[in-house]
């Protein structure tokens, strides 16, 4: 679309709006209530915008909504506009209203919608308009509908006031785009329905016109002669009608007619018929005027729908405005109901439930073909690589082609340039699924750890049908991105592909571009990926293909041989030499033309022969041509002198790289003697050698700190190498290689004898290993980020604080020191040096790695070091690394949550024999931790939820999800008992002196007696324990000793009575079913309140306590209902009932003469009875609580 200079603000929408129609009447009701809370939706779910300029136009569209929503737009956008949100059919829409009428604010509003609702793909401009009478050709009437459907070579909408007057009249400066094809198609479907008499417009309009103020007006539709002007200042045309002016009365139509064609849009107000006639003179097919749509269409593809409210003359038919807004809104809904939500756009997520937590799909930064980091990387120059690109295009379009296209070639032949061009072309056609450009030394671009997550992140944006499958995989396995390559492939790509049972995609395949497979550090990973890719052929509905590039390295060739029937290969450096020479000549001519313009060289500079010489020098490497041009054109040097230096080097070297890079490197040695040259070469190797070997690019400042070289010295040395290195102006941006071929050239051992700049890679790794260890030893310490508490969580640590406290060189050292150690000349020997530092800083290193979010990498690093212990004979190092591996595996999750817990929780729960614990507990273990774990108590079948100690600390109770409570002896750690009774997980446990309370998810609280079931007999004088009587299985009520002192009777809460010999400790007899006991005075009888037949006949409640009179013939019993009964023990006959207590009677006792009986009750009283009469003599009521068993006795 054509961007145009904004016109002045509009004054009205639709036709002319100098006067406002009356607002619709709000009909209040007595039962009005507060508006219900609207469901909130995410701005990303909105796919369609509807623009209305006037309040009643907005209201009309709101009446069309099937559901209204709330939404919080993103903060993007400089202005805030009035938005309403809702659903029409399956579409979630935003209704936007500009602040002012006019194209300027309409455009601003559209821009804000674009920014705040990223998935809005098209819009509709809905409201009132002014009809253009064109009788008898077109009979437009008030209340009709005009839709901007392109016809007769017109785009649907023309901005009639955007242009200038010339000799031949007014000439437009540009045109607006056509409406979105999907809306044009939907309108065509409505036309079809109209012809069949089943258009939904009538039903929708009936719903709106029933709303107050939006009904069809009971006003005559009159078209006045263009020469007759309105006769008064008011809105009413009654006087115009009575003046007898020429007028045409229109017949009333039963329903609005839909007109499709050209709409004229502008910023001015059409105030009279002469302007109407003049402006549409060049547009005989124009149907109506409106204001504002042109501003919207500058920003968003848009269809304009207008309800006719007047005829663009002085007679303003105000009464038709609301109805005209209603018919436009009704048609808006009718057309949207014809649009399939799945067809709006492939990258639109139609439902918030389909969104994915993208943090679980970490990407390799810079791996996309259009990434910011690679934005200046070259693409194929127009006119070059034409045959190659045609071959690739044929492969894309051939449905029978093999599913992999492998473009191979030697370094520097331009494979990445071709890949970038292919990816851009495919993206423009909507056929690119994803891209991944490998690049060694660029973080995760140099390996496959994030290959599949990066590809999937792009695929779900381009193929939304994959979202549900990917989301399910992430839900079932949130850590899938850190799993093996086959698992990632199966769960993130293959399963979602196979889960798609239908697709709206075109039959053409979706292409995934993966460039420079050889730049991956791990050869085996590439082989795994190539073996996995054919699995995608199982997908029936989504057809993926792969465009892959790499060097012809052996391991890659072997991998492709395994799938030879599934790929086609094109070797880039084997294309006909004539084509390559032609393309390279075009490239040199293009680059030299830029230099000519820049330096005002003659038109024939540098000459065809010079270009031919350079082409031959660079062949077959496009990278050589690019480096030569960059070297010659460097503005810091005299271009012609550099060109002469290149041409003077006629020697043919063994490596094509040498002829490219040696002239660049030789600039370092200009005007230096032998000693100075050697110094420069050594400095070059010390600095550039590190730059080409580092695992991740470092800034000049970080290099300075890592290598202990002044930053200025590094910057000065690198100034000569801008043609091969990307050297930033600031000190904090990483220095990068412009192409890997420079690295290959410097490390090529085949030409080391003839290349004074050759770099010994292993020695550089050795040096970097030691420098990393030194940096770590100088900077790592406990609490490196000055966290306020030991339990501070990593997610709460500010990123700026991390960057400030853990500098770039420290981060690099922590992350890559083992990488350099393993790549060095003698890893086992270097391990000795590393151990001397790790011994003091292993926990500090783990803390730093956890803060950086790299604990998974730390685990791999420790495992790697353990692999060296077989070669290293030092048992101390082996024991240390073995223990470090166990420690980090056990505490990884803890450290990822709260890094400083490594020094407390991690250490204290590490075995006392641990090497790391012994080395760090004295200096790092918090002072408040003074002891070590004493026991491990095992017995629960599920997790423990609560624990509590008894008041004497001799018992420990633990509750579990297995619905049991275990009781343990804290002295020995021995299990005591298991308490069962709850039917769901235990929530908590708590001790009192005599009871244990437990609560559970089964909504109950239980009280447990915690007695151990033992009776202990002590000598009160010597305080010695005489006997322990074992036999009861529960808690024991107060025991009774016979008057002779030889027998002891005890009763358990389960109703069991045991009689013991005090002297021997032997159990004499056991009786079941009792609640209380008492001996007769002659030791001959033991009274037991058992449930006898006699008692059953008298009592409805259980007997709780009993007591004997001295004569042994009289027995008194008390039941649970508080009744006291006196019995004859010989005859078992009831003698009499005493008055009853107000509660249960747990204790009774006779006086020595047998005349009185004392009883204690739960009614908080003690009663004294006359045994002759059975009457209560007195009541003692001073207790504040119940009186228990054994609560009364005579002295």
PDB file of N, CA and C in Angstrom, residues 936-966:
ATOM      1  N   UNK A 936      17.811 -42.421  60.571  1.00  0.00           N
ATOM      2  CA  UNK A 936      16.907 -42.384  59.431  1.00  0.00           C
ATOM      3  C   UNK A 936      15.744 -43.298  59.763  1.00  0.00           C
ATOM      4  N   UNK A 937      14.566 -42.737  59.943  1.00  0.00           N
ATOM      5  CA  UNK A 937      13.386 -43.483  60.368  1.00  0.00           C
ATOM      6  C   UNK A 937      12.580 -43.849  59.132  1.00  0.00           C
ATOM      7  N   UNK A 938      12.464 -45.140  58.855  1.00  0.00           N
ATOM      8  CA  UNK A 938      11.772 -45.601  57.665  1.00  0.00           C
ATOM      9  C   UNK A 938      10.612 -46.498  58.044  1.00  0.00           C
ATOM     10  N   UNK A 939       9.512 -46.363  57.363  1.00  0.00           N
ATOM     11  CA  UNK A 939       8.343 -47.177  57.663  1.00  0.00           C
ATOM     12  C   UNK A 939       7.116 -46.746  56.898  1.00  0.00           C
ATOM     13  N   UNK A 940       7.046 -45.447  56.582  1.00  0.00           N
ATOM     14  CA  UNK A 940       5.909 -44.959  55.794  1.00  0.00           C
ATOM     15  C   UNK A 940       6.033 -45.422  54.351  1.00  0.00           C
ATOM     16  N   UNK A 941       4.895 -45.605  53.720  1.00  0.00           N
ATOM     17  CA  UNK A 941       4.863 -46.021  52.323  1.00  0.00           C
ATOM     18  C   UNK A 941       4.759 -44.842  51.377  1.00  0.00           C
ATOM     19  N   UNK A 942       4.399 -43.670  51.912  1.00  0.00           N
ATOM     20  CA  UNK A 942       4.330 -42.463  51.087  1.00  0.00           C
ATOM     21  C   UNK A 942       4.994 -41.318  51.846  1.00  0.00           C
ATOM     22  N   UNK A 943       4.946 -40.127  51.279  1.00  0.00           N
ATOM     23  CA  UNK A 943       5.681 -39.000  51.839  1.00  0.00           C
ATOM     24  C   UNK A 943       5.137 -38.605  53.208  1.00  0.00           C
ATOM     25  N   UNK A 944       6.063 -38.116  54.061  1.00  0.00           N
ATOM     26  CA  UNK A 944       5.720 -37.671  55.416  1.00  0.00           C
ATOM     27  C   UNK A 944       5.215 -36.232  55.344  1.00  0.00           C
ATOM     28  N   UNK A 945       4.091 -35.964  56.008  1.00  0.00           N
ATOM     29  CA  UNK A 945       3.470 -34.642  55.926  1.00  0.00           C
ATOM     30  C   UNK A 945       3.610 -33.838  57.210  1.00  0.00           C
ATOM     31  N   UNK A 946       3.833 -34.518  58.364  1.00  0.00           N
ATOM     32  CA  UNK A 946       3.904 -33.774  59.627  1.00  0.00           C
ATOM     33  C   UNK A 946       4.637 -34.604  60.665  1.00  0.00           C
ATOM     34  N   UNK A 947       5.299 -33.915  61.612  1.00  0.00           N
ATOM     35  CA  UNK A 947       5.991 -34.597  62.706  1.00  0.00           C
ATOM     36  C   UNK A 947       5.800 -33.805  63.992  1.00  0.00           C
ATOM     37  N   UNK A 948       5.886 -34.492  65.141  1.00  0.00           N
ATOM     38  CA  UNK A 948       5.785 -33.806  66.436  1.00  0.00           C
ATOM     39  C   UNK A 948       6.496 -34.642  67.488  1.00  0.00           C
ATOM     40  N   UNK A 949       7.181 -33.949  68.447  1.00  0.00           N
ATOM     41  CA  UNK A 949       7.818 -34.601  69.576  1.00  0.00           C
ATOM     42  C   UNK A 949       6.860 -34.585  70.768  1.00  0.00           C
ATOM     43  N   UNK A 950       6.953 -35.629  71.605  1.00  0.00           N
ATOM     44  CA  UNK A 950       6.186 -35.629  72.852  1.00  0.00           C
ATOM     45  C   UNK A 950       6.801 -34.625  73.814  1.00  0.00           C
ATOM     46  N   UNK A 951       6.051 -34.294  74.872  1.00  0.00           N
ATOM     47  CA  UNK A 951       6.513 -33.250  75.793  1.00  0.00           C
ATOM     48  C   UNK A 951       7.819 -33.631  76.477  1.00  0.00           C
ATOM     49  N   UNK A 952       8.063 -34.929  76.697  1.00  0.00           N
ATOM     50  CA  UNK A 952       9.324 -35.363  77.313  1.00  0.00           C
ATOM     51  C   UNK A 952      10.390 -35.679  76.264  1.00  0.00           C
ATOM     52  N   UNK A 953      10.050 -35.453  74.980  1.00  0.00           N
ATOM     53  CA  UNK A 953      10.969 -35.648  73.852  1.00  0.00           C
ATOM     54  C   UNK A 953      11.433 -37.093  73.707  1.00  0.00           C
ATOM     55  N   UNK A 954      10.704 -38.027  74.306  1.00  0.00           N
ATOM     56  CA  UNK A 954      11.079 -39.426  74.182  1.00  0.00           C
ATOM     57  C   UNK A 954      10.408 -40.099  73.001  1.00  0.00           C
ATOM     58  N   UNK A 955       9.350 -39.477  72.498  1.00  0.00           N
ATOM     59  CA  UNK A 955       8.637 -40.045  71.374  1.00  0.00           C
ATOM     60  C   UNK A 955       8.573 -39.024  70.235  1.00  0.00           C
ATOM     61  N   UNK A 956       8.549 -39.569  69.020  1.00  0.00           N
ATOM     62  CA  UNK A 956       8.366 -38.748  67.820  1.00  0.00           C
ATOM     63  C   UNK A 956       7.238 -39.378  67.007  1.00  0.00           C
ATOM     64  N   UNK A 957       6.238 -38.586  66.706  1.00  0.00           N
ATOM     65  CA  UNK A 957       5.137 -39.063  65.870  1.00  0.00           C
ATOM     66  C   UNK A 957       5.257 -38.453  64.486  1.00  0.00           C
ATOM     67  N   UNK A 958       5.009 -39.277  63.462  1.00  0.00           N
ATOM     68  CA  UNK A 958       5.066 -38.787  62.081  1.00  0.00           C
ATOM     69  C   UNK A 958       3.796 -39.188  61.353  1.00  0.00           C
ATOM     70  N   UNK A 959       3.176 -38.213  60.660  1.00  0.00           N
ATOM     71  CA  UNK A 959       2.001 -38.484  59.846  1.00  0.00           C
ATOM     72  C   UNK A 959       2.380 -38.519  58.382  1.00  0.00           C
ATOM     73  N   UNK A 960       1.631 -39.297  57.603  1.00  0.00           N
ATOM     74  CA  UNK A 960       2.013 -39.516  56.208  1.00  0.00           C
ATOM     75  C   UNK A 960       0.792 -39.513  55.309  1.00  0.00           C
ATOM     76  N   UNK A 961       1.078 -39.425  54.003  1.00  0.00           N
ATOM     77  CA  UNK A 961       0.010 -39.557  53.008  1.00  0.00           C
ATOM     78  C   UNK A 961      -0.526 -40.981  52.933  1.00  0.00           C
ATOM     79  N   UNK A 962       0.165 -41.935  53.588  1.00  0.00           N
ATOM     80  CA  UNK A 962      -0.323 -43.321  53.563  1.00  0.00           C
ATOM     81  C   UNK A 962      -1.413 -43.568  54.599  1.00  0.00           C
ATOM     82  N   UNK A 963      -1.938 -42.485  55.264  1.00  0.00           N
ATOM     83  CA  UNK A 963      -3.085 -42.521  56.182  1.00  0.00           C
ATOM     84  C   UNK A 963      -2.732 -43.121  57.545  1.00  0.00           C
ATOM     85  N   UNK A 964      -1.444 -43.278  57.848  1.00  0.00           N
ATOM     86  CA  UNK A 964      -1.039 -43.837  59.135  1.00  0.00           C
ATOM     87  C   UNK A 964      -0.188 -42.834  59.908  1.00  0.00           C
ATOM     88  N   UNK A 965      -0.092 -43.088  61.231  1.00  0.00           N
ATOM     89  CA  UNK A 965       0.798 -42.345  62.113  1.00  0.00           C
ATOM     90  C   UNK A 965       1.762 -43.356  62.720  1.00  0.00           C
ATOM     91  N   UNK A 966       3.049 -43.065  62.583  1.00  0.00           N
ATOM     92  CA  UNK A 966       4.059 -43.928  63.170  1.00  0.00           C
ATOM     93  C   UNK A 966       4.620 -43.249  64.422  1.00  0.00           C
TER      94      UNK A 966
END
